[in-house]
Short mmCIF file of C-alpha atoms and ligand atoms in Angstrom, two decimals:
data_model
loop_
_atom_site.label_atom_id
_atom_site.label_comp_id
_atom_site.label_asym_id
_atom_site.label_seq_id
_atom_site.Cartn_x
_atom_site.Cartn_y
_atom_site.Cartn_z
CA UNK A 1 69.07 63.29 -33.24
CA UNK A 2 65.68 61.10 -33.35
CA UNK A 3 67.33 57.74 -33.38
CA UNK A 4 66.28 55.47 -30.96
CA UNK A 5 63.63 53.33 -30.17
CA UNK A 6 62.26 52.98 -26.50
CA UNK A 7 61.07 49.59 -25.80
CA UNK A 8 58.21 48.83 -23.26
CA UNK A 9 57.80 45.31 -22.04
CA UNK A 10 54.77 46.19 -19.43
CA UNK A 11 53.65 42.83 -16.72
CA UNK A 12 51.29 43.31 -14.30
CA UNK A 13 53.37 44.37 -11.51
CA UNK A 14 56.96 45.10 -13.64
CA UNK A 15 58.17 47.67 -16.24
CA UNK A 16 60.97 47.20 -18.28
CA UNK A 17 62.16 49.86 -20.79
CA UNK A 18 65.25 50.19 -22.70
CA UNK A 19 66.61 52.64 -25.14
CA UNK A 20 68.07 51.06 -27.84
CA UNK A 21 69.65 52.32 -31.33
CA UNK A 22 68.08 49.75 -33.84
CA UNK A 23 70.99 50.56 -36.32
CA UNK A 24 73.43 49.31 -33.98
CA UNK A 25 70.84 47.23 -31.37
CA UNK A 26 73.25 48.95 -28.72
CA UNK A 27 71.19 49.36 -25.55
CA UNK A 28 72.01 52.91 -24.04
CA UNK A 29 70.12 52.72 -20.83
CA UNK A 30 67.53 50.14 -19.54
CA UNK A 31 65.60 49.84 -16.32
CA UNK A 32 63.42 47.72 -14.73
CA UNK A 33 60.12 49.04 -11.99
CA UNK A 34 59.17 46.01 -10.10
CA UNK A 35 56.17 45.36 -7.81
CA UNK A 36 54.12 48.04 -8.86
CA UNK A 37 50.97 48.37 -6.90
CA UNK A 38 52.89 47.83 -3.20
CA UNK A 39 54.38 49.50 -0.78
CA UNK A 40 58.26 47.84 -1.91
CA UNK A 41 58.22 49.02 -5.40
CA UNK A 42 62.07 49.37 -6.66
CA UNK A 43 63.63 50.77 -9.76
CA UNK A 44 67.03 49.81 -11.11
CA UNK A 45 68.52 51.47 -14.16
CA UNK A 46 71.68 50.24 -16.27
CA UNK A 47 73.64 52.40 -18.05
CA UNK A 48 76.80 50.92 -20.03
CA UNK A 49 78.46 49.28 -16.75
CA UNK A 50 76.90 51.70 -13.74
CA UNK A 51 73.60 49.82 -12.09
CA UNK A 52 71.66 51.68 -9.54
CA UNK A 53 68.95 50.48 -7.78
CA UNK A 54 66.02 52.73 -5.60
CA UNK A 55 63.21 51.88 -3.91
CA UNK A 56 60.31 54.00 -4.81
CA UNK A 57 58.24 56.31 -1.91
CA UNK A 58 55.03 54.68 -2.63
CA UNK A 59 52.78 52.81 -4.45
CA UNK A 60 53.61 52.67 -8.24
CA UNK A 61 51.15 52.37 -10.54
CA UNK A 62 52.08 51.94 -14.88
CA UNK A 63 51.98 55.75 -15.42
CA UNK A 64 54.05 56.62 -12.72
CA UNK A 65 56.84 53.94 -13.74
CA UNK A 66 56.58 55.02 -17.12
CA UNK A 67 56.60 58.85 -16.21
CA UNK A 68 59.87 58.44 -14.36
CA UNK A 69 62.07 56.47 -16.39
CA UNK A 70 60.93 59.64 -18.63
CA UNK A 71 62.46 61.20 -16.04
CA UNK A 72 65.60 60.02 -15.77
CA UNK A 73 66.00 59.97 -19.91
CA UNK A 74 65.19 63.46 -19.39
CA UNK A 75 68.20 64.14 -16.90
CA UNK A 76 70.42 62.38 -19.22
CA UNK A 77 69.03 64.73 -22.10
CA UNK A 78 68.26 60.90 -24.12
CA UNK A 79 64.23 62.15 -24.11
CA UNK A 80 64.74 64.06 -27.28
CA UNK A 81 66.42 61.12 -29.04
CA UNK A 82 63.79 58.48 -29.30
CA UNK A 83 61.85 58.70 -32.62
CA UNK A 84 59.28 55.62 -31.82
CA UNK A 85 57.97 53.55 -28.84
CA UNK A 86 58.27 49.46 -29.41
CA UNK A 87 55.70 47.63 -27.07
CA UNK A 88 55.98 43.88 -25.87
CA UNK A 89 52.32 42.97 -26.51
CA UNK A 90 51.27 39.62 -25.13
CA UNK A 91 48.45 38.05 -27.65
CA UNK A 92 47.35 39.54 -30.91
CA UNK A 93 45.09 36.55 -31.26
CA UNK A 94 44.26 35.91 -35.47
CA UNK A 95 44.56 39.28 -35.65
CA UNK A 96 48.18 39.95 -35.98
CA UNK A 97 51.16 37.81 -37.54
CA UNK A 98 53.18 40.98 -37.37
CA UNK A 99 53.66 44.40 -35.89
CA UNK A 100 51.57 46.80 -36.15
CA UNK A 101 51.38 50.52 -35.71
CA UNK A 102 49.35 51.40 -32.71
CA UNK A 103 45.84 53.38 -33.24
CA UNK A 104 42.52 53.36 -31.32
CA UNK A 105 41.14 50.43 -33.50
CA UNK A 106 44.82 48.41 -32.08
CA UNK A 107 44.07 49.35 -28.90
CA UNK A 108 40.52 47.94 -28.66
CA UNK A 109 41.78 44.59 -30.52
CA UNK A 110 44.14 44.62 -28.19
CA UNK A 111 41.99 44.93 -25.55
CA UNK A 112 39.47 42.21 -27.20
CA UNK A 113 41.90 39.83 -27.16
CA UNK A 114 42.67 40.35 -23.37
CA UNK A 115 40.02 37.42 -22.60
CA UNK A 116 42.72 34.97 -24.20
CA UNK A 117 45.39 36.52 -22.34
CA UNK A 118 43.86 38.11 -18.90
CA UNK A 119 46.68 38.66 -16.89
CA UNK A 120 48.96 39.89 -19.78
CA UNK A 121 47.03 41.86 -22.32
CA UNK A 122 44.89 44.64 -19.96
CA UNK A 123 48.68 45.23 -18.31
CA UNK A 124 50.21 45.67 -22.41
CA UNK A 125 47.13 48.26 -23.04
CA UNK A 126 48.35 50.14 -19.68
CA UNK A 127 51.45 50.57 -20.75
CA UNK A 128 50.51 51.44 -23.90
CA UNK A 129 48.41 54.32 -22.53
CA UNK A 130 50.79 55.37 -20.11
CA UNK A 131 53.15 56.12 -22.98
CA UNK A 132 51.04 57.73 -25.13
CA UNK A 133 50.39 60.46 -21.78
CA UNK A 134 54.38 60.59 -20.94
CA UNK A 135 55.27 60.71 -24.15
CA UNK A 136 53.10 62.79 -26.41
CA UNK A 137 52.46 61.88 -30.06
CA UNK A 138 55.19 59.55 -31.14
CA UNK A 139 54.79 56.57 -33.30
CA UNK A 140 54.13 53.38 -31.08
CA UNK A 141 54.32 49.65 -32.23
CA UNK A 142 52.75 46.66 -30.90
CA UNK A 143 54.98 43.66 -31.38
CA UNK A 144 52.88 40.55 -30.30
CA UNK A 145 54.41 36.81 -28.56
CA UNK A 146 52.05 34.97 -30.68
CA UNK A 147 52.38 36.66 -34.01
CA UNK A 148 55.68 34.42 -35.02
CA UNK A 149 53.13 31.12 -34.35
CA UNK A 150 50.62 32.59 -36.74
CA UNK A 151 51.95 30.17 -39.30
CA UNK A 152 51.36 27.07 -37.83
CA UNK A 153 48.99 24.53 -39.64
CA UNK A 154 45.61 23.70 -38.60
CA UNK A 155 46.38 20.19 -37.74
CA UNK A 156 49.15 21.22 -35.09
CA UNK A 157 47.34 24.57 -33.64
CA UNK A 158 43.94 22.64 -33.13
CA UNK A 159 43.03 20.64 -29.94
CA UNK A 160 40.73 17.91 -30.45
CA UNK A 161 37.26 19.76 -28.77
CA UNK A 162 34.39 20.48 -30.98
CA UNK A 163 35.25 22.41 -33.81
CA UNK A 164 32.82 24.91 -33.17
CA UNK A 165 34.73 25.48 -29.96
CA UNK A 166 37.69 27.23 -32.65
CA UNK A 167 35.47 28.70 -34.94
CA UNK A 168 32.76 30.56 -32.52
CA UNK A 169 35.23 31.50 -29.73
CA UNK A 170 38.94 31.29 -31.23
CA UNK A 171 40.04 28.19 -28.34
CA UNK A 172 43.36 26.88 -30.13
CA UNK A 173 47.11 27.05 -29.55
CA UNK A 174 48.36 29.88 -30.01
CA UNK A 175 51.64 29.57 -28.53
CA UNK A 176 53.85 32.63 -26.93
CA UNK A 177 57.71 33.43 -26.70
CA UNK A 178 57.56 33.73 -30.40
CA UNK A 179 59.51 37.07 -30.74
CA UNK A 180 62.12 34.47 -28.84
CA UNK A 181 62.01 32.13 -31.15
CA UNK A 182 62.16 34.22 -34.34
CA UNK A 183 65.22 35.95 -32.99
CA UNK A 184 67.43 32.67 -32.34
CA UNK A 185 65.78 31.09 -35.62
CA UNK A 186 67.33 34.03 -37.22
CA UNK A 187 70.90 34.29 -35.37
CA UNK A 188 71.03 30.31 -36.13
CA UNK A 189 70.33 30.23 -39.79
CA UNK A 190 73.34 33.22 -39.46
CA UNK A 191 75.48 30.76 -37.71
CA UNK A 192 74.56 27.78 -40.02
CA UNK A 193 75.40 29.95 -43.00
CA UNK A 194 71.85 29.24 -44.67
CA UNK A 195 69.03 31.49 -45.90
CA UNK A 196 66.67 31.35 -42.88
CA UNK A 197 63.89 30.42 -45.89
CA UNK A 198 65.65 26.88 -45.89
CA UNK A 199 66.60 26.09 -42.30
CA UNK A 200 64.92 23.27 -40.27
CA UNK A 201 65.19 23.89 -36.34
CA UNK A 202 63.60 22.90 -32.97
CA UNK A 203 64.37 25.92 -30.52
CA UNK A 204 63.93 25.71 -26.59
CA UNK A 205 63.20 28.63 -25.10
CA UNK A 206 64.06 27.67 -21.01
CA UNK A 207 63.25 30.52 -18.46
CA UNK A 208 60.58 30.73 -15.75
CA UNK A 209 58.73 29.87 -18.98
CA UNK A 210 59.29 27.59 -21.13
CA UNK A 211 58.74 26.82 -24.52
CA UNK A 212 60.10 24.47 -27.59
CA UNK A 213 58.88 25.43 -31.38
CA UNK A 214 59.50 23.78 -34.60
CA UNK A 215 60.70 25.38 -37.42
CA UNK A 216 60.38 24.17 -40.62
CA UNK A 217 62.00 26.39 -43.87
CA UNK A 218 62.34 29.44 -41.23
CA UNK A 219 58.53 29.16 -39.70
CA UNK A 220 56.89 28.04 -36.91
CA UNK A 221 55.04 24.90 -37.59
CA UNK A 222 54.53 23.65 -34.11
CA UNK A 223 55.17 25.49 -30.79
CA UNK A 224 54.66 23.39 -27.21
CA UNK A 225 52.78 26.47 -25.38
CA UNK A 226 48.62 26.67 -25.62
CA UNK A 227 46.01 28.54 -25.55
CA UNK A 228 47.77 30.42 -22.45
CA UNK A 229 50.96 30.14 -21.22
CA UNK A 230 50.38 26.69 -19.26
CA UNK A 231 50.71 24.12 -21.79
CA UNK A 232 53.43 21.94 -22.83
CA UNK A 233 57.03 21.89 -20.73
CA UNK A 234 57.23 21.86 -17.20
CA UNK A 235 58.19 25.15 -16.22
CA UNK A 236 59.31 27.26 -13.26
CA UNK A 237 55.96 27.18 -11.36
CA UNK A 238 53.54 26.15 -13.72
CA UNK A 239 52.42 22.29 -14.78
CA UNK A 240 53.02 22.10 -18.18
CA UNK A 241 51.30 18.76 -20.13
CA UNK A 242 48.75 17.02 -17.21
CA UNK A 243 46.07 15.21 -17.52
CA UNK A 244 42.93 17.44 -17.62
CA UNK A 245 40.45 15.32 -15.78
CA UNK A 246 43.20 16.27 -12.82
CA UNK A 247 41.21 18.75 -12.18
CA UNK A 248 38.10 17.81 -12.04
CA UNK A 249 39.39 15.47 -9.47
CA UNK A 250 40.68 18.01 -7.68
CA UNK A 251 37.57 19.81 -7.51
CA UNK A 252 34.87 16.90 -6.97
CA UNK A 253 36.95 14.70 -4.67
CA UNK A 254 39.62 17.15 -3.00
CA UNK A 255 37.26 20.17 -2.79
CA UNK A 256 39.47 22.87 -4.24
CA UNK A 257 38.20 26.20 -5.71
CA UNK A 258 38.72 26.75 -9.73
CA UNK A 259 40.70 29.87 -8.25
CA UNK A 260 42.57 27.79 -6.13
CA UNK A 261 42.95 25.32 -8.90
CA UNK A 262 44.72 28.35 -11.08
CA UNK A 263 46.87 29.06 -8.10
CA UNK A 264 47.96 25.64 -8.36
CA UNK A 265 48.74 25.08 -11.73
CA UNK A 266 50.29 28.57 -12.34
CA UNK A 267 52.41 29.03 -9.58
CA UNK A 268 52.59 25.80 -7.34
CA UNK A 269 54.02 23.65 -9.64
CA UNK A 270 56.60 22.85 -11.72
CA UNK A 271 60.24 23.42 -10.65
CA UNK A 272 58.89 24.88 -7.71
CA UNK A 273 55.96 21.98 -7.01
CA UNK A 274 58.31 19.06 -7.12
CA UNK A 275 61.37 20.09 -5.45
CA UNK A 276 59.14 22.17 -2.55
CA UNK A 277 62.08 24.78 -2.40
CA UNK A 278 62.35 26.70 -4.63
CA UNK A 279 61.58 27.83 -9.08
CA UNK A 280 65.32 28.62 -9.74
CA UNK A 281 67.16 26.23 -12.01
CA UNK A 282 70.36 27.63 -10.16
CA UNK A 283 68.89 26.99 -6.42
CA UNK A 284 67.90 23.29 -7.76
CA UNK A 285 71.48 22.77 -8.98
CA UNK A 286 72.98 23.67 -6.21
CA UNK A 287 71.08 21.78 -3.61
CA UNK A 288 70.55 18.39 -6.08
CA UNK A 289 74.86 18.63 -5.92
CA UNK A 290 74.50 18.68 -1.86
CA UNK A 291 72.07 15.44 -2.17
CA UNK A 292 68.62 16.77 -2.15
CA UNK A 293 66.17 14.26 -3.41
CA UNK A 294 63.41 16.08 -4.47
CA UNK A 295 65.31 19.10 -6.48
CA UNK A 296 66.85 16.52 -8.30
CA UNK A 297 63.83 14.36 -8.98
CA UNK A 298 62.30 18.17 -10.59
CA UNK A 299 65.66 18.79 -12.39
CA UNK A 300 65.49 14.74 -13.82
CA UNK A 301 61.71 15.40 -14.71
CA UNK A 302 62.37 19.03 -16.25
CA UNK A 303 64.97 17.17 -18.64
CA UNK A 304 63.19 14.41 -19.34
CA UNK A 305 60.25 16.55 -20.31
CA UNK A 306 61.88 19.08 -22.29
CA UNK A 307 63.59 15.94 -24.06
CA UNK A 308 60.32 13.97 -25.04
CA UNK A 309 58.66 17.38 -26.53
CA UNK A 310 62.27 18.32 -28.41
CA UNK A 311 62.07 14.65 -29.78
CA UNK A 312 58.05 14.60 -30.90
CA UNK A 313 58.89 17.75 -33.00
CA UNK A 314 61.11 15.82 -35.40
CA UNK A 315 58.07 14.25 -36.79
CA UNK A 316 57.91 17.94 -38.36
CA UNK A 317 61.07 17.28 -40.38
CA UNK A 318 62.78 14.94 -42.76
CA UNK A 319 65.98 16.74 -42.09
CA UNK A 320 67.36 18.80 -39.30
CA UNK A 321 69.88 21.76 -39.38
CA UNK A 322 70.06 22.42 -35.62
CA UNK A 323 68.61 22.30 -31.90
CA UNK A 324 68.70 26.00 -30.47
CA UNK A 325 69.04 26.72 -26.98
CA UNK A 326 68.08 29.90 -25.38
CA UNK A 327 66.09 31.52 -22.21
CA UNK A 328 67.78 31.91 -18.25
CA UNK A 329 68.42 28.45 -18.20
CA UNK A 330 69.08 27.19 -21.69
CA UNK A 331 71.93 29.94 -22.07
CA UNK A 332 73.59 29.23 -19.03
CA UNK A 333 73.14 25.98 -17.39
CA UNK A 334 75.07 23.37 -19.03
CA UNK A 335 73.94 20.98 -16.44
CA UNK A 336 70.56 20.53 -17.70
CA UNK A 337 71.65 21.27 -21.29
CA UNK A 338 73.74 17.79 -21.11
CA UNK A 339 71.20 16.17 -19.41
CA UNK A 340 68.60 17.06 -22.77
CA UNK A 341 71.60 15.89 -24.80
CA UNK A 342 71.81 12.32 -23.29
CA UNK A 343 68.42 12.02 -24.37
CA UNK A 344 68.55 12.66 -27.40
CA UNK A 345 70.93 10.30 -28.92
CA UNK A 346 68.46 8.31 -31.42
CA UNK A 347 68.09 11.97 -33.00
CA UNK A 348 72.14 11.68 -34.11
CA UNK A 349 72.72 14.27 -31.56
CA UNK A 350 75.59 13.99 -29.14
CA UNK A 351 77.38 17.01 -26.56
CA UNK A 352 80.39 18.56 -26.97
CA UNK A 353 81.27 18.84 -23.11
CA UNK A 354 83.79 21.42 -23.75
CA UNK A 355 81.79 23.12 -25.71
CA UNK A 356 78.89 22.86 -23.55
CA UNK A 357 80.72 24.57 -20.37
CA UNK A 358 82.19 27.38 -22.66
CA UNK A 359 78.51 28.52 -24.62
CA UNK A 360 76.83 30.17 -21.17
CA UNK A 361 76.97 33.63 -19.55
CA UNK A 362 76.23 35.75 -22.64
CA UNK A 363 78.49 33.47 -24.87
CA UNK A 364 76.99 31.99 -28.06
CA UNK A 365 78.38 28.25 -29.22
CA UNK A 366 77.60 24.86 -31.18
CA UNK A 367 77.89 22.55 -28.13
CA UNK A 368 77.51 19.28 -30.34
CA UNK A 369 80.16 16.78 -31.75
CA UNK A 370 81.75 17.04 -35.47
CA UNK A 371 79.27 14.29 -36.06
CA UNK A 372 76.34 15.58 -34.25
CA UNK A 373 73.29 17.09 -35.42
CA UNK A 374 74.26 20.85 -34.08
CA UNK A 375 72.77 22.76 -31.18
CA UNK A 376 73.47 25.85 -31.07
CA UNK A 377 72.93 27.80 -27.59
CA UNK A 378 72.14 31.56 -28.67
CA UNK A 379 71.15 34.83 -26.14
CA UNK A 380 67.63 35.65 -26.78
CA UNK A 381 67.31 39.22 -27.61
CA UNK A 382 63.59 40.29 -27.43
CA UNK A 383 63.94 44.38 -27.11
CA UNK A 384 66.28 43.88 -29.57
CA UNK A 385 64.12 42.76 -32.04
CA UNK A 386 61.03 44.46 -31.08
CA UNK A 387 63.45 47.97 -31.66
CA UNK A 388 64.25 46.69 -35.14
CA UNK A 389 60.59 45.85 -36.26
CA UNK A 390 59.48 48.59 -34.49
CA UNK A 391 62.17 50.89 -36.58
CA UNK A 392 61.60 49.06 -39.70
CA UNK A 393 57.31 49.34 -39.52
CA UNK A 394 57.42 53.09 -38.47
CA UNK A 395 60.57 53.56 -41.21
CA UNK A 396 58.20 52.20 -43.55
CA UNK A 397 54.65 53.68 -42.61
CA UNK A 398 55.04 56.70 -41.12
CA UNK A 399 56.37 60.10 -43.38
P1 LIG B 401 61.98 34.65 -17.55
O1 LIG B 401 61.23 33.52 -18.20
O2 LIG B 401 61.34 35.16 -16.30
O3 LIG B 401 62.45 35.73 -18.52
P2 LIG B 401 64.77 33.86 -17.53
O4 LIG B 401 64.82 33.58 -19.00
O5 LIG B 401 65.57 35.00 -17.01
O6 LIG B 401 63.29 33.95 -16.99
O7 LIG B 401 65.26 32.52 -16.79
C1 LIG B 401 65.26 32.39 -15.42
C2 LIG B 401 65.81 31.01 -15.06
O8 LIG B 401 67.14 30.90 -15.57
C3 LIG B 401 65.84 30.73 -13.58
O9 LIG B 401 65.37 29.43 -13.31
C4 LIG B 401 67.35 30.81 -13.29
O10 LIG B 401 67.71 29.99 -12.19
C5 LIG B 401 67.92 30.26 -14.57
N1 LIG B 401 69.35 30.56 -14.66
C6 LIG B 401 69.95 31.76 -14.82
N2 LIG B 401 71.30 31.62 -14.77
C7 LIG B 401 71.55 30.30 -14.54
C8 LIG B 401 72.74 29.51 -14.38
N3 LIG B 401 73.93 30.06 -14.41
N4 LIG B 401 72.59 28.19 -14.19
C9 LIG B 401 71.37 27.63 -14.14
N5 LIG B 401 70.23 28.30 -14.28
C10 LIG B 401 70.30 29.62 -14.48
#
C-alpha cells in the first residue's frame, strides 16, 4: 500500500532520506550518503535496530545517492509504498510561510532564492531533481527552515540599514531551524496541556547550529539567526553576534581575503575557534573536566551567550509558559543545560538537577523546580514533521 512518505534532507556534500509512515511518524528505514563529491563517500542505512555502514566505489554525486537508497528500498520491496516525496528546503525567502507542492514555477523560486542561501538552496534544487529522475512522477513537497519565521514583525526581522536595502533586495532576518522550532513549540504546548494558539515560549535549538526563537501565542515573533545562518549564538564553528567593523579590520589592517574572511567566520570559530580543539560539545566536556583552559573558556562563553539571547527574548512576553530545549546538545548535555539555568535566575527559573540528568538521550522532561518557570527539553523531530505536512498538503491538493 501507498503509505509512506520519503523524506529528503539534501546538503552539499550529505543525503539523508528516511521512510516514514506519517500516520504513525514510525521511521521504517533511514540512511545517510556523506561526502559526496570525494573519493571517501560512505552510506549507512538504519533499519529498526540493524545499522550498516559502506563506503561507496567512487565519487557520489546527488543522483547517484538518491538512485541507490532507491535501490536498497527496492530490495526491501518498500519502493512501491511511498505515495509522496517531503524535501528539507533551506530558504523560501517571502515567498513561502508554508509547504508547498513542488512544480517548475517552485523550482525556479527556489532556485531565485538560492542568492540568500548559496550553499544550501542550489544543493535542495539537486535533490529535488534527482528525485523527480529516480522516482518518476510522484507528488513532492518543499518544506522550507524559514517558513515558521514568516510571522515575525517588522520591527524584530529588520536590521537597521537603509530601508531600501529590504525593500529592493529582500536583506532582513529571516531566521532558519524553524521546522525545529515549530515541532518542540508544538510537543510543548502538548506537554503544558494548552492550545498551542495561547502558549508563550523561548525555544533553543543547540546543535552545530544554533538557534533561540520566541514564541508568542504559538508564533515566531523573534528568532536569533539572520539573514544566513551566522547570526546570533555562538555556534559549533561559526561566530555568532560580532562586531561587523571586525571585518573590515581584518581586511584593511590584517590583509585577509573576503573568502578567507567567510572561512573564518563559518568554520573557524565558535566552539571550535576558542577552544582550538575541537566543535563537539562532548569533546569540550570532556577535556574542560581534565583542566583544559581554553575548552572551558568556549563552553563558559557558549552559556553565557545562549543565556543573554534566551533572556533579551522575554522582552517579547508579559508571561511565560516554558523554556524549550532541543538540538545535539540541548537534548543531551545537561552540563551546559545547568550552566543556561544558573543564568537565568532573575527570569524565576531555577534547575531541577535530577531532572536535568534524567531528560537526555532521546528522553523528554521538565528539568525545572515546582516553582520554576518550566523548561522543557524535547527531541527535535524534523523528518517527522516534514512527512506529516508533506502528507497533509498532498492529502489535501492532490486527487
Ligand atoms: P546538527 O546541527 O549538525 O544537526 P546536532 O543537533 O546533531 O547537530 O548536534 C551536534 C552537537 O551535539 C555536537 O556538538 C555534539 O557534541 C553535541 N552532543 C551530542 N550528544 C551529546 C552529549 N551527550 N553531551 C554533550 N553534547 C552532545
Amino acid at each position: 500500500m501507498q503509505n509512506n512518505i520519503l523524506v529528503i534532507n539534501c546538503g552539499s556534500s550529505s543525503v539523508k532520506f528516511s521512510l516514514i509512515n506519517p500516520t504513525t511518524n514510525h521511521v521504517l528505514i533511514s540512511g545517510l550518503v556523506e561526502q559526496l563529491h570525494s573519493a571517501h563517500a560512505t552510506i549507512s542505512i538504519k533499519q529498526e535496530a540493524n545499522k550498516q555502514q559502506s563506503h561507496l566505489p567512487a565519487p557520489y554525486d546527488h543522483l547517484m545517492a538518491i538512485k541507490f537508497f532507491v535501490e536498497v528500498l527496492d530490495d526491501k520491496q518498500l519502493t512501491s509504498t511511498i505515495y509522496a516525496i517531503g524535501h528539507r528546503v533551506v530558504h523560501g525567502g517571502e515567498t513561502y510561510n508554508k509547504p508547498v507542492l513542488i512544480s517548475i514555477a517552485v523550482k525556479h523560486e527556489i532556485h531565485r532564492l538560492s542568492t540568500l542561501a548559496p550553499l544550501h538552496n542550489p544543493a535542495n534544487l539537486l535533490g529535488i531533481e534527482a528525485a523527480e529522475k529516480a522516482l518518476g512522477q510522484l507528488p513532492q513537497v518543499a518544506v522550507f527552515d524559514t517558513s515558521f519565521h514568516q510571522s515575525m514583525p517588522k520591527k524584530a526581522f529588520l536590521y537597521a540599514l537603509p530601508y531600501e536595502l529590504y525593500k529592493n533586495h529582500g536583506i532582513r532576518k529571516y531566521g532558519f531551524h524553524g521546522t525545529s522550532h515549530y515541532y518542540v513549540a508544538h510537543k510543548a504546548a502538548q506537554y503544558l496541556n494548552k492550545p498551542i494558539e495561547t502558549c508563550n515560549l523561548i525555544s533553543a535549538h543547540l546543535g552545530n547550529g544554533c538557534s533561540v526563537t520566541a514564541i508568542k501565542n504559538g508564533k515566531s515573533v523573534d528568532t536569533s539567526l539572520g539573514l544566513t545562518p551566522l547570526e546570533g549564538l555562538m555556534m559549533g564553528t561559526r561566530t555568532g553576534n560580532l562586531d561587523p567593523s571586525i571585518i573590515f579590520h581584518l581586511v584593511d589592517q590584517l590583509g585577509y581575503t573576503l573568502d578567507q574572511v567567510n572561512t573564518l567566520l563559518n568554520k573557524e570559530s565558535g566552539l571550535k575557534g576558542i577552544s582550538m580543539l575541537s566543535n563537539d560539545c562532548r569533546t569540550l566536556e570532556e577535556a574542560a573536566e581534565q583542566g583544559h583552559d581554553l575548552a572551558k573558556l568556549a563552553l563558559d562563553m557558549f552559556c553565557y551567550r545562549a543565556a543573554k539571547m534566551i533572556a533579551s527574548f522575554s522582552v517579547c512576553f508579559s508571561q511565560l509558559d516554558s523554556i524549550v530545549f532541543t538540538g545535539g546538545i540541548g537534548e543531551n548535555s545537561s552540563f551546559i543545560r545547568e550552566n543556561i539555568i544558573e543564568q537565568l535566575t532573575l527570569l524565576n527559573i531555577s534547575i531541577n538537577n535530577n531532572a536535568n540528568i534524567e531528560a537526555r538521550f532521546g528522553k523528554s522532561g521538565n528539568i525545572a523546580t515546582s516553582t520554576s518557570i518550566p523548561c522543557w527539553v524535547i527531541p527535535t523531530d524534523e523528518e517527522g514533521v516534514i512527512a506529516t505536512q508533506t502528507h497533509q498538503l498532498v492529502a489535501k491538493e492532490v486527487k
